[in-house]
XYZ file of C-alpha atoms in Angstrom:
301
model
C 21.719 -46.921 3.523
C 19.795 -46.436 6.784
C 22.873 -44.922 8.383
C 23.212 -42.482 5.473
C 19.571 -41.428 5.831
C 20.021 -40.937 9.559
C 23.085 -38.812 8.923
C 21.159 -36.794 6.355
C 18.321 -36.091 8.793
C 20.722 -34.989 11.505
C 22.780 -32.824 9.195
C 19.699 -31.279 7.597
C 18.488 -30.282 11.034
C 21.886 -28.767 11.815
C 21.870 -26.867 8.519
C 18.364 -25.530 9.139
C 19.410 -24.345 12.588
C 22.476 -22.626 11.154
C 20.382 -20.855 8.518
C 17.960 -19.567 11.136
C 20.853 -18.345 13.256
C 22.283 -16.226 10.435
C 19.076 -14.330 9.781
C 17.401 -15.967 6.811
C 14.071 -14.065 6.767
C 10.934 -15.853 7.877
C 7.494 -14.574 6.889
C 5.343 -13.586 9.847
C 1.700 -12.581 9.985
C 0.953 -8.872 10.196
C -0.756 -7.950 13.466
C -1.071 -4.155 13.165
C -1.122 -1.439 10.505
C -0.213 2.211 9.999
C -2.464 3.736 7.335
C -1.882 7.274 6.120
C -4.385 9.113 3.925
C -3.154 11.911 1.660
C -6.104 13.907 0.342
C -6.648 16.818 -2.022
C -8.170 19.885 -0.312
C -9.354 21.641 -3.467
C -12.866 22.982 -3.909
C -14.317 19.861 -5.546
C -13.354 17.357 -2.846
C -15.968 17.866 -0.112
C -17.794 14.576 -0.767
C -14.543 12.611 -0.767
C -13.658 14.088 2.622
C -16.966 12.764 3.941
C -16.348 9.369 2.327
C -13.005 9.030 4.101
C -14.723 9.699 7.418
C -17.127 6.818 6.830
C -14.747 4.394 5.095
C -11.828 4.366 7.553
C -13.863 3.030 10.534
C -15.210 0.266 8.277
C -11.667 -0.553 7.158
C -10.494 -0.668 10.775
C -13.352 -2.980 11.742
C -12.583 -5.313 8.829
C -8.907 -5.408 9.807
C -9.728 -6.189 13.428
C -12.017 -9.007 12.305
C -8.969 -10.468 10.540
C -6.773 -10.170 13.633
C -5.029 -6.907 12.686
C -5.505 -4.679 15.733
C -4.202 -1.500 17.391
C -4.224 0.167 13.994
C -3.196 3.798 13.547
C -4.501 6.277 10.991
C -2.865 9.501 9.813
C -4.159 12.331 7.638
C -2.326 14.722 5.315
C -4.052 17.442 3.304
C -2.692 19.213 0.239
C -3.766 21.744 -2.351
C -5.577 24.109 0.002
C -5.502 27.872 -0.473
C -3.945 28.311 2.965
C -0.836 30.483 2.985
C 1.234 27.525 4.186
C 0.860 23.802 3.743
C -0.573 23.723 0.241
C 2.153 21.220 -0.729
C 1.276 19.109 2.297
C 0.099 19.707 5.854
C -0.474 17.436 8.806
C -4.059 17.153 10.035
C -3.882 16.133 13.734
C -5.662 12.878 14.555
C -6.426 12.722 18.247
C -3.925 15.517 18.822
C -1.046 13.644 17.191
C 0.194 12.442 13.815
C -1.659 9.147 14.200
C -4.791 8.189 16.050
C -7.644 5.700 16.146
C -10.215 5.337 13.396
C -12.746 7.207 15.563
C -10.298 10.077 16.001
C -9.669 10.025 12.252
C -13.375 10.670 11.638
C -13.181 13.819 13.762
C -10.009 14.906 11.968
C -11.700 14.795 8.554
C -14.005 17.576 9.757
C -10.995 19.910 9.856
C -10.114 19.382 6.191
C -10.710 22.457 4.037
C -11.723 22.640 0.393
C -11.083 26.056 -1.162
C -7.818 25.155 -2.936
C -6.819 24.763 -6.557
C -3.114 23.845 -6.827
C -2.638 20.146 -6.105
C 0.798 18.525 -6.024
C 0.296 14.956 -4.859
C 4.000 14.140 -5.136
C 4.882 16.911 -2.696
C 2.158 15.674 -0.355
C 3.480 12.103 -0.488
C 6.982 13.431 0.167
C 5.648 15.474 3.102
C 3.997 12.404 4.599
C 7.094 10.239 4.240
C 9.331 12.972 5.672
C 7.190 13.867 8.686
C 5.458 10.667 9.783
C 7.222 7.827 11.610
C 5.958 4.290 11.183
C 6.126 1.471 13.701
C 8.567 -1.393 13.132
C 6.630 -4.505 12.193
C 3.483 -2.613 11.175
C 2.100 -2.894 7.666
C 2.379 0.628 6.241
C -0.097 1.648 3.547
C -0.861 4.969 1.880
C -4.063 6.176 0.219
C -3.958 9.191 -2.124
C -7.279 10.805 -3.084
C -7.412 13.547 -5.733
C -9.513 14.446 -8.767
C -6.711 16.112 -10.744
C -3.283 15.275 -12.066
C -0.148 16.638 -10.464
C 0.497 20.386 -10.377
C 4.273 20.530 -9.998
C 5.175 22.627 -6.964
C 8.589 21.039 -6.434
C 10.642 20.199 -9.520
C 13.076 18.083 -7.490
C 10.378 15.448 -7.008
C 9.553 12.998 -9.766
C 8.114 9.545 -10.408
C 11.446 7.810 -9.830
C 12.379 9.295 -6.471
C 8.838 9.147 -5.081
C 8.621 5.454 -6.011
C 12.037 4.854 -4.439
C 10.846 6.533 -1.229
C 7.829 4.209 -1.113
C 10.044 1.160 -1.646
C 11.803 1.167 1.720
C 14.520 -1.321 2.606
C 15.650 -4.457 0.793
C 12.505 -6.524 1.332
C 9.076 -6.029 -0.266
C 7.697 -6.419 3.262
C 9.057 -2.933 3.935
C 7.388 -1.314 0.922
C 4.605 1.221 1.374
C 1.862 0.151 -1.010
C 0.089 3.141 -2.535
C -3.582 3.118 -3.506
C -4.715 6.079 -5.603
C -8.338 7.172 -5.927
C -8.200 9.331 -9.016
C -10.091 10.609 -12.075
C -9.361 7.706 -14.406
C -11.637 5.259 -16.194
C -10.569 1.651 -16.631
C -11.144 -1.178 -19.043
C -14.320 -3.167 -18.408
C -15.872 -0.272 -16.476
C -13.822 -1.369 -13.459
C -14.103 0.186 -10.019
C -10.407 -0.443 -9.548
C -7.481 -2.583 -10.646
C -4.671 -3.990 -8.511
C -1.014 -4.362 -9.418
C -1.455 -8.124 -9.778
C -3.985 -7.581 -12.561
C -7.211 -8.156 -10.659
C -10.123 -6.044 -11.883
C -13.050 -5.203 -9.610
C -16.450 -4.397 -11.117
C -19.787 -3.506 -9.535
C -22.344 -6.317 -9.477
C -25.380 -4.015 -9.397
C -26.275 -5.007 -5.835
C -23.646 -3.166 -3.816
C -21.093 -5.949 -4.084
C -18.406 -6.575 -6.652
C -16.975 -9.175 -8.991
C -13.302 -9.982 -9.474
C -11.692 -10.775 -12.833
C -8.068 -11.625 -13.564
C -6.758 -9.486 -16.426
C -4.153 -10.961 -18.789
C -1.926 -7.907 -18.281
C -1.926 -4.294 -17.098
C -1.366 -3.007 -20.615
C -4.059 -0.596 -21.816
C -6.119 -0.674 -18.620
C -6.781 3.101 -18.653
C -9.423 4.123 -21.174
C -9.386 7.819 -20.220
C -8.060 10.039 -17.456
C -7.802 13.675 -16.438
C -4.776 15.120 -18.251
C -1.608 13.406 -16.952
C -3.314 11.408 -14.199
C -2.282 8.073 -15.682
C 1.430 8.919 -15.722
C 1.340 10.768 -12.406
C -0.761 8.484 -10.234
C -1.935 5.315 -11.992
C 1.539 4.169 -12.980
C 2.968 5.154 -9.582
C 0.425 3.169 -7.572
C 0.800 0.061 -9.708
C 4.603 0.267 -9.622
C 4.445 0.448 -5.808
C 2.478 -2.806 -5.681
C -0.790 -1.095 -4.754
C -3.994 -0.472 -6.681
C -5.809 2.241 -8.640
C -9.441 3.285 -8.189
C -11.900 5.191 -10.355
C -13.082 8.202 -8.354
C -15.982 8.660 -10.765
C -17.523 5.388 -9.567
C -17.536 6.714 -6.018
C -19.118 9.926 -7.254
C -21.884 7.977 -8.994
C -23.419 7.436 -5.567
C -25.983 4.727 -4.867
C -25.065 1.093 -5.383
C -21.983 1.959 -7.441
C -20.546 3.904 -4.508
C -21.402 1.046 -2.145
C -19.658 -1.421 -4.450
C -16.665 0.904 -4.654
C -16.306 1.114 -0.871
C -16.771 -2.617 -0.377
C -14.150 -3.458 -2.999
C -11.737 -0.831 -1.702
C -11.937 -2.090 1.883
C -11.610 -5.741 0.875
C -8.508 -5.048 -1.204
C -6.906 -2.932 1.539
C -7.483 -5.731 4.043
C -5.976 -8.222 1.596
C -2.924 -6.003 1.055
C -2.355 -5.649 4.776
C -2.961 -9.244 5.846
C -1.166 -10.903 2.922
C 2.349 -9.497 3.011
C 4.603 -10.169 0.008
C 7.228 -12.883 0.309
C 10.440 -11.494 1.792
C 13.515 -11.081 -0.359
C 16.308 -13.183 1.174
C 19.211 -11.306 2.682
C 22.671 -12.052 1.354
C 23.702 -15.469 2.669
C 26.373 -15.222 5.340
C 29.721 -16.977 5.204
C 28.661 -19.149 8.148
C 25.609 -20.401 6.274
C 27.671 -21.174 3.187
C 30.215 -23.056 5.269
C 27.448 -25.012 6.955
C 25.943 -26.015 3.643
C 29.368 -26.904 2.291
C 30.079 -29.158 5.247
C 26.690 -30.778 4.826
C 27.386 -31.481 1.178
C 30.843 -32.922 1.791
C 29.667 -35.189 4.595
C 26.918 -36.568 2.405
C 29.416 -37.191 -0.359
C 27.734 -34.850 -2.825
C 29.766 -34.159 -5.972
C 31.583 -30.861 -6.105
C 30.679 -28.389 -8.815
C 33.536 -27.369 -11.073
């Protein structure tokens, strides 16, 4: 019996080594993030542009406090009345596509707000097509708009935009989308995450968290097709949805909104989803088969 146990320990160690050699994925802590903000440049969005300039440095500080450093921030505008770029345009951050949170603040001052045709899908597509993300970085996207989608490119739809956000074979590669949109949620929530957590203002600038039984019926009202365009997309991506009207309330509600938003973004970035295992290699299967035969395990018929 003791000899059998000794053999088992040795063979288990060999099998573990073989599995690691063939690339079975191992979860690792995120140490840096690429965050890209895609924001509506229509005439009603001035206050949201200012909010982004104050929120991003706070988000960066919170990430650094959790050990996520050297973070990069990008900015894409859409919906402006400019002759070009109304479906998406790059706003330089520190003279490049990405920069520091301090450089992001300066970049928000170059956003415009005289537009009126807002196609968030085209803007997301623009961002994904023109921005390169670092290997190993957590990549997150924030979309801010107060209208539903105006379709400026009929080749883009919910399905292919979601597929573009879901990069690679592992959820670790996915780009989680958070949308700040004109939608009201059940329980007067500030926002709701894809795992069914609801965040509500506590009246003191903080927030409370409640676990919802499901995501069914969470939208009580929204601007035109906002739910189908942006709520469903964000939740399907694994991200979260946020009620822009709570931010526009100002005062303690706006403070609660920002605090909840930052906390959830930090949680998304620092708590990566479990990786989906790659297909097991022949070598690993052989190793496990040898292990089973040497231990005298019964064969399956």
